[in-house]
Coordinates of C-alpha atoms in Angstrom, one line a residue:
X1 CA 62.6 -40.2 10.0
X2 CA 59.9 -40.9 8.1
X3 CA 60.6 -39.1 5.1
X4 CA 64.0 -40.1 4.9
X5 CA 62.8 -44.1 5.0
X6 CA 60.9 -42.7 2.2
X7 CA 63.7 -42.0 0.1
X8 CA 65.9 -44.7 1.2
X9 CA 62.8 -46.7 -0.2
X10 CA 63.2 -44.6 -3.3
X11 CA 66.0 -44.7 -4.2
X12 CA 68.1 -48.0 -2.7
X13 CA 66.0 -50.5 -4.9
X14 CA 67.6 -48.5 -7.9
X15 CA 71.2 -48.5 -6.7
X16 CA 71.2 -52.0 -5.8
X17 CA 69.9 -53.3 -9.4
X18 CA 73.0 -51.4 -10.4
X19 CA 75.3 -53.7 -7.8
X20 CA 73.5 -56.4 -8.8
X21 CA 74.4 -55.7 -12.3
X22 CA 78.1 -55.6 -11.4
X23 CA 77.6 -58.6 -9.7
X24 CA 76.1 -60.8 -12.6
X25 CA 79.1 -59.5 -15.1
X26 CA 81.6 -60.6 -12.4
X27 CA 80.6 -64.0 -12.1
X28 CA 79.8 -64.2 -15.4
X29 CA 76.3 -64.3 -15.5
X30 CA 75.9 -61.6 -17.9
X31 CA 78.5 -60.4 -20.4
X32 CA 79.4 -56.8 -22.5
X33 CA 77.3 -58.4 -25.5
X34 CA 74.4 -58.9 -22.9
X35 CA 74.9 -55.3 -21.8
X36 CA 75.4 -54.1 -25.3
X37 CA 72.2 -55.9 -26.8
X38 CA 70.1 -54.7 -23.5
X39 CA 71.1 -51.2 -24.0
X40 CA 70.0 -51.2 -28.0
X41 CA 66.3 -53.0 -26.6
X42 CA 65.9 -50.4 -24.0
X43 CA 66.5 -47.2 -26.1
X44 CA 64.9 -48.4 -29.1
X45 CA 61.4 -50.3 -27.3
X46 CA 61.2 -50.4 -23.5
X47 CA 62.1 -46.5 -22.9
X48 CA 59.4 -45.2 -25.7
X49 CA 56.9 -47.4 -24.8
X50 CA 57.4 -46.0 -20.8
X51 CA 57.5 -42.6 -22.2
X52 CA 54.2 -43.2 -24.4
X53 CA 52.2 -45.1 -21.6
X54 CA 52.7 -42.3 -18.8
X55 CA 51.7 -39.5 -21.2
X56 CA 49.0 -41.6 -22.8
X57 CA 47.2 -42.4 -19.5
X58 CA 47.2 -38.1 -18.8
X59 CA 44.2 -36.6 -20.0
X60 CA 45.5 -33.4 -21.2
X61 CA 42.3 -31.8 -21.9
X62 CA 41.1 -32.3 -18.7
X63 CA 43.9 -31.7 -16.9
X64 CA 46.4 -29.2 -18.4
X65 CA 47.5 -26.3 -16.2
X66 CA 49.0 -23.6 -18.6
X67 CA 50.6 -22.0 -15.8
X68 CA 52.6 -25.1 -14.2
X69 CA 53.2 -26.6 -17.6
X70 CA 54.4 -23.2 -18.8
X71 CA 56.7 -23.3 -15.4
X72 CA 58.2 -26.8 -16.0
X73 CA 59.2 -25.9 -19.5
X74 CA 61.1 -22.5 -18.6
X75 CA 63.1 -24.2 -15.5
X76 CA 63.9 -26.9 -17.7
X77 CA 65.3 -25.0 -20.8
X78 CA 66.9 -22.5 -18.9
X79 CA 68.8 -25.1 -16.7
X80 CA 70.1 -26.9 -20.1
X81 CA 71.2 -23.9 -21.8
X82 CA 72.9 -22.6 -18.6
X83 CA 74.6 -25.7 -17.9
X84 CA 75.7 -26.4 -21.1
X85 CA 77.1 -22.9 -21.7
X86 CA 79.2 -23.5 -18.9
X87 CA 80.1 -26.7 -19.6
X88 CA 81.4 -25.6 -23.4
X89 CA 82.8 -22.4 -21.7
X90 CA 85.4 -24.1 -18.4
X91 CA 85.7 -27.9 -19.3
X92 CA 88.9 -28.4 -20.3
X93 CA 88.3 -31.9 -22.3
X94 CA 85.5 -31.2 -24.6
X95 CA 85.0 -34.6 -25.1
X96 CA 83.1 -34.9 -22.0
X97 CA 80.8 -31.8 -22.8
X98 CA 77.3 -34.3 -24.1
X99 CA 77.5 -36.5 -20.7
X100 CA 78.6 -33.9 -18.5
X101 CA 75.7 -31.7 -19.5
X102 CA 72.9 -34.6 -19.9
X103 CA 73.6 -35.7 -16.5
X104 CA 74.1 -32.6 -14.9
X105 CA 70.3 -31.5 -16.1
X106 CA 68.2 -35.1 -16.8
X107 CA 66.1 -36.4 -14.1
X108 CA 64.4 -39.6 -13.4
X109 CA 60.7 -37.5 -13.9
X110 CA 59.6 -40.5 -16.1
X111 CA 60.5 -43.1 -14.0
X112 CA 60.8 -41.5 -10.1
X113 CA 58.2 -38.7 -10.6
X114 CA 55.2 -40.9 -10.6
X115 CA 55.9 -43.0 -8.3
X116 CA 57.0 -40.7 -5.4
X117 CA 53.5 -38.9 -6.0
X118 CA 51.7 -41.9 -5.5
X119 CA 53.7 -42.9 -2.4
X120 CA 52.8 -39.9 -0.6
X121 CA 49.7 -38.9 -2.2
X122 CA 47.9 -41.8 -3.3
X123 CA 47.7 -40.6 -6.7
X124 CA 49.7 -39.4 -9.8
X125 CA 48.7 -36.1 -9.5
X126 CA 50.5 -33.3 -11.0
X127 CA 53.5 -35.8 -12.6
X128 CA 52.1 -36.3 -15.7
X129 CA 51.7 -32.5 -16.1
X130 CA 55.2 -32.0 -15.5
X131 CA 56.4 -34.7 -17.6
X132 CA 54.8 -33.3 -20.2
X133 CA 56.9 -29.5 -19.2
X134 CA 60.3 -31.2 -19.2
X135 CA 60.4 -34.4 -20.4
X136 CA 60.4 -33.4 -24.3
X137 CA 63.0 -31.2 -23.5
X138 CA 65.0 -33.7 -21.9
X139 CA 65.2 -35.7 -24.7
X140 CA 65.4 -33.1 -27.6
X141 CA 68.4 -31.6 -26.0
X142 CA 70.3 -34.9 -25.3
X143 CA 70.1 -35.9 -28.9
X144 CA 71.0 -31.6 -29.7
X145 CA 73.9 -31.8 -27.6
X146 CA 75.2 -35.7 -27.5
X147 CA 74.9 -34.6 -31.7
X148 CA 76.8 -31.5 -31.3
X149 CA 79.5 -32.6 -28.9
X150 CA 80.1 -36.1 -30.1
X151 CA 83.3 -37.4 -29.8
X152 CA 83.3 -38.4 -33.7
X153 CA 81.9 -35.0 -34.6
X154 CA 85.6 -34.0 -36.3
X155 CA 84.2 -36.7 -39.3
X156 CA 81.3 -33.8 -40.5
X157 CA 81.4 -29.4 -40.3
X158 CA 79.3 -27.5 -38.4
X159 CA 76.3 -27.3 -40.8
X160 CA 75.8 -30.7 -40.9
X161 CA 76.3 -31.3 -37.3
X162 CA 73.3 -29.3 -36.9
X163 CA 71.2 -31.3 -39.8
X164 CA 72.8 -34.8 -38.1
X165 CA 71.0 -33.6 -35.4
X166 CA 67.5 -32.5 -36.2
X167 CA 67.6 -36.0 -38.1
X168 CA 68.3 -37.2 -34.9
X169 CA 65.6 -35.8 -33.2
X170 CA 62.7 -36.8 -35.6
X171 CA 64.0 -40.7 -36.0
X172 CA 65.2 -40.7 -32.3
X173 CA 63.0 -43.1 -30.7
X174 CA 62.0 -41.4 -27.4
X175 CA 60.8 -38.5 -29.2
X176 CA 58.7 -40.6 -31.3
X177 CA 57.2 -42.0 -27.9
X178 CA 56.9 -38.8 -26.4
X179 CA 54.6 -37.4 -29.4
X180 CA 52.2 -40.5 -29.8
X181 CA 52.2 -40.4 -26.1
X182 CA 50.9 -36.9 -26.5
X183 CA 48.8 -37.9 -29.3
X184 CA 47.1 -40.4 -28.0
X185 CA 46.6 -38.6 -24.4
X186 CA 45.1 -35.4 -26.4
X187 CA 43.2 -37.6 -28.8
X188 CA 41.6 -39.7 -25.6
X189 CA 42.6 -42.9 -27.5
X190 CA 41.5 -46.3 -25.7
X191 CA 43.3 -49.2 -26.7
X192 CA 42.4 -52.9 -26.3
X193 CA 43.6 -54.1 -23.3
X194 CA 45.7 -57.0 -25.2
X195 CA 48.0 -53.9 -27.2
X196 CA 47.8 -52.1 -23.8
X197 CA 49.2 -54.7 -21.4
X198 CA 52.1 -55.5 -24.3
X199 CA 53.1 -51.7 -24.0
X200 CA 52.9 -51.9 -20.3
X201 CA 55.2 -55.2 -19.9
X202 CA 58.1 -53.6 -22.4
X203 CA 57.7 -50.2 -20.5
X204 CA 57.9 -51.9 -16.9
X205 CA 61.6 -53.4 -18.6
X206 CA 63.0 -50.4 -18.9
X207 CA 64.7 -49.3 -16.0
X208 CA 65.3 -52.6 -14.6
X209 CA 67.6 -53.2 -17.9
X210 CA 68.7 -50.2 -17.7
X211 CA 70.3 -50.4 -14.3
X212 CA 71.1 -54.0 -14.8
X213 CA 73.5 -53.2 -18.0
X214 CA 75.4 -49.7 -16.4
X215 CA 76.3 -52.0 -13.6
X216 CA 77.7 -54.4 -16.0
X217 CA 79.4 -51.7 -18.0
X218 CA 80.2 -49.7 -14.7
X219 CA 84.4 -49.5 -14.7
X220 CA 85.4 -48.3 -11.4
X221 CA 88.7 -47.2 -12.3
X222 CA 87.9 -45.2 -15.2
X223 CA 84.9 -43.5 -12.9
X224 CA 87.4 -42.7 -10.7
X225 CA 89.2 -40.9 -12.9
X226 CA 86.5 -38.5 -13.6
X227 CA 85.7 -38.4 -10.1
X228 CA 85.7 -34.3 -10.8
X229 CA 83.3 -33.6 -13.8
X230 CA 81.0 -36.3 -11.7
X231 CA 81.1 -34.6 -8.2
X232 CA 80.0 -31.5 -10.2
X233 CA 77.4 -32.5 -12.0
X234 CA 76.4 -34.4 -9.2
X235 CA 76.2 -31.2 -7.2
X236 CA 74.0 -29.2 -10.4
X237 CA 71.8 -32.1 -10.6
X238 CA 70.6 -32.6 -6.7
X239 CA 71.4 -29.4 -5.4
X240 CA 72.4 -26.6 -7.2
X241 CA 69.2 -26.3 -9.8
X242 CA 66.7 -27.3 -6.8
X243 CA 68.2 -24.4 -4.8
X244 CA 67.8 -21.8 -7.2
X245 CA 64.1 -22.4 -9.1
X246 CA 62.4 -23.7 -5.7
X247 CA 62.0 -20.6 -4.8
X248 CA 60.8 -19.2 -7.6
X249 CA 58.1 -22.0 -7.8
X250 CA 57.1 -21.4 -4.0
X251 CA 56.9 -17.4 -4.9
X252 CA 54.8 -18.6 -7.8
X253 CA 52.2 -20.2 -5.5
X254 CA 52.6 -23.8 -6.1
X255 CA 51.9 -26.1 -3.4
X256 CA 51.9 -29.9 -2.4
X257 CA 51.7 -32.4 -5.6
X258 CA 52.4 -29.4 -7.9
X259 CA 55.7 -28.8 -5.7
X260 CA 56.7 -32.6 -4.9
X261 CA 56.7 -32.7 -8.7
X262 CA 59.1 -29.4 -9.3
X263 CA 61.2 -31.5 -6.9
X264 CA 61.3 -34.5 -8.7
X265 CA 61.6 -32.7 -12.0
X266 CA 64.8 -30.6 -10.3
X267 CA 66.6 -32.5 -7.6
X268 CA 66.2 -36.6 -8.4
X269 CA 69.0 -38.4 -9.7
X270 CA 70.1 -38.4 -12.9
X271 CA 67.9 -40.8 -15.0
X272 CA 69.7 -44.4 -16.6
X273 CA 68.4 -43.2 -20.3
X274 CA 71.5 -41.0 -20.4
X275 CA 73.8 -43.1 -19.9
X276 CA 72.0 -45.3 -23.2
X277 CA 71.7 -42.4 -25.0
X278 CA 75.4 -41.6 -24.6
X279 CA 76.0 -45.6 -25.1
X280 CA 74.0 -45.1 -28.2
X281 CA 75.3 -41.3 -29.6
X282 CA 79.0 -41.8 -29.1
X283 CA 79.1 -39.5 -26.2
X284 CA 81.3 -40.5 -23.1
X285 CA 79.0 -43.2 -21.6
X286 CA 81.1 -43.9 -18.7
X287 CA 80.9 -40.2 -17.2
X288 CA 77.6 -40.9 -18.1
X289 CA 76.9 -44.2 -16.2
X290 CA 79.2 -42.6 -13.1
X291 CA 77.0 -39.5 -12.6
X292 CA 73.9 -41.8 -12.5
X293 CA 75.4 -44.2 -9.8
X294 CA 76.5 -40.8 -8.0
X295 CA 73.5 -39.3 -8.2
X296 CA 71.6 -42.3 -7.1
X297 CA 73.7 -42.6 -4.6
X298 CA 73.1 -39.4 -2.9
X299 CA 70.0 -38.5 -3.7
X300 CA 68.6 -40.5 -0.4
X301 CA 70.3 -37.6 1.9
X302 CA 69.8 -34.6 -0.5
X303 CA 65.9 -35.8 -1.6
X304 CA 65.1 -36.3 1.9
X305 CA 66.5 -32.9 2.5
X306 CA 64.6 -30.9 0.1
X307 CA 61.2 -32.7 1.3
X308 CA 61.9 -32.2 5.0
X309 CA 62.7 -28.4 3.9
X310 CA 59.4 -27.9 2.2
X311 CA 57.5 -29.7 5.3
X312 CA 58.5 -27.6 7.2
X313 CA 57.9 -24.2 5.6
X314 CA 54.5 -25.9 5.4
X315 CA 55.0 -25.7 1.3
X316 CA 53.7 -29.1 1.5
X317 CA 51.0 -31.1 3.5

């Protein structure tokens, strides 16, 4: 019971900014330009400035575990380039290929990992560590594949699809957080507390505006009608990629925050920075916005499940 309050606690904060979201565009307390103008602010300040300030406050030197790092990275890859390959290889409307596969693999690590760490543990532990496994890889294959299977991509050929999107990658904003992040963590840089509490009040913006503008931009009807692709990236995202590299993590002796971690890294729900991204990249943002509501959703039952699994194979204390 208590692990399942635990998630509920989780995870029903997030899905009701979402409803709360809708809400305010209903009666009109927010509009599409709102939305519009908070998705820009959130991909291009509040989300690299979150990404920076958890990897900047990991001291890599001290801390780095080749081993689990090396782990993270290998899940993580291999999930994308499975998932996409199948995605490419049965989907019949290709248009759907960048959201489909971005939600089907992108977790909330960033934003869910830490703080599920600290709610059972006390401290951050291992997150950082794996943030720093899967995290880059998150966002260098969203901008890789939203480039690759954008629904404008007919304008330009193949060989400057692929330039498009390694141009992408290095201006991409994210990115740029994620290597100062990991600059500044492997350099052991101390900033004023004035420069650090302005990073920390943009980064604390992002998923609140996040949430706030894909329940504004949330269209039922249309979700509905891709009720299908949702449902199974859904199923990849909280149960499907947990259920096949748990095991191999739990073979590979990791334990407790390490393992909490994996979990978070494989089985939360699908993070609100790909739906902005596809907002942003001309992919198909709402599939994008309805497999984060989904997988928000659910992820209270399936989360709980996973953690009440490994309790009980005494995988975790």
């Amino acid at each position: 019971m208590n692990n399942f309050l635990f998630s509920l606690n989780a995870t029903v904060p997030v899905f009701a900014v979402i409803v709360l979201g809708h809400f305010f565009k209903r009666i009109g307390l927010i509009d599409e330009h709102f939305a519009s103008v908070a998705n820009k602010c959130v991909f291009k300040a509040c989300l690299p400035c979150l990404v920076f300030q958890d990897l900047a406050d990991t001291n890599i030197r001290k801390n780095f575990d080749f081993k689990y790092v090396g782990f993270c990275f290998i899940a993580t890859l291999t999930s994308i380039l499975v998932v996409w390959f199948l995605a490419k290889k049965f989907m019949r409307d290709k248009s759907m290929v960048g959201a489909f596969v971005q939600g089907a693999y992108r977790s909330s690590a960033a934003i869910l990992g830490i703080a599920f760490i600290q709610n059972i543990y006390g401290t951050s532990g291992m997150a950082p560590l794996m943030i720093i496994g899967s995290v880059p890889l998150y966002n260098i294959f969203a901008v890789i594949i939203l480039t690759l299977e954008s629904n404008n991509k007919e304008n330009f050929g193949d060989n400057s699809r692929i330039k498009h999107a390694l141009k992408n990658i290095l201006k991409n904003p994210i990115i740029i957080g994620i290597f100062f992040g990991l600059a500044a963590s492997f350099l052991n840089i101390n900033f004023p507390r004035m420069i650090d509490k302005t990073i920390n009040n943009l980064a604390v913006m992002a998923s609140p505006l996040a949430l706030i503008s894909i329940g504004a931009t949330f269209e039922g009807r249309k979700a509905l009608a891709k009720i299908k692709p949702t449902m199974a990236a859904s199923l990849i995202k909280l149960v499907v990629l947990a259920g096949i590299f748990l095991p191999v993590a739990a073979y590979f002796g990791f334990r407790d925050q390490k393992l909490i971690a994996i979990v978070i890294m494989l089985a939360s729900p699908c993070t609100p920075t790909s739906y902005i991204m596809a907002k942003n990249m001309d992919g198909d943002d709402t599939l994008a916005a309805s497999i984060v509501v989904s997988t928000t959703l659910f992820s209270s039952v399936t989360l709980t499940g996973w953690i009440f699994l490994m309790k009980s194979l005494s995988l975790i204390q």
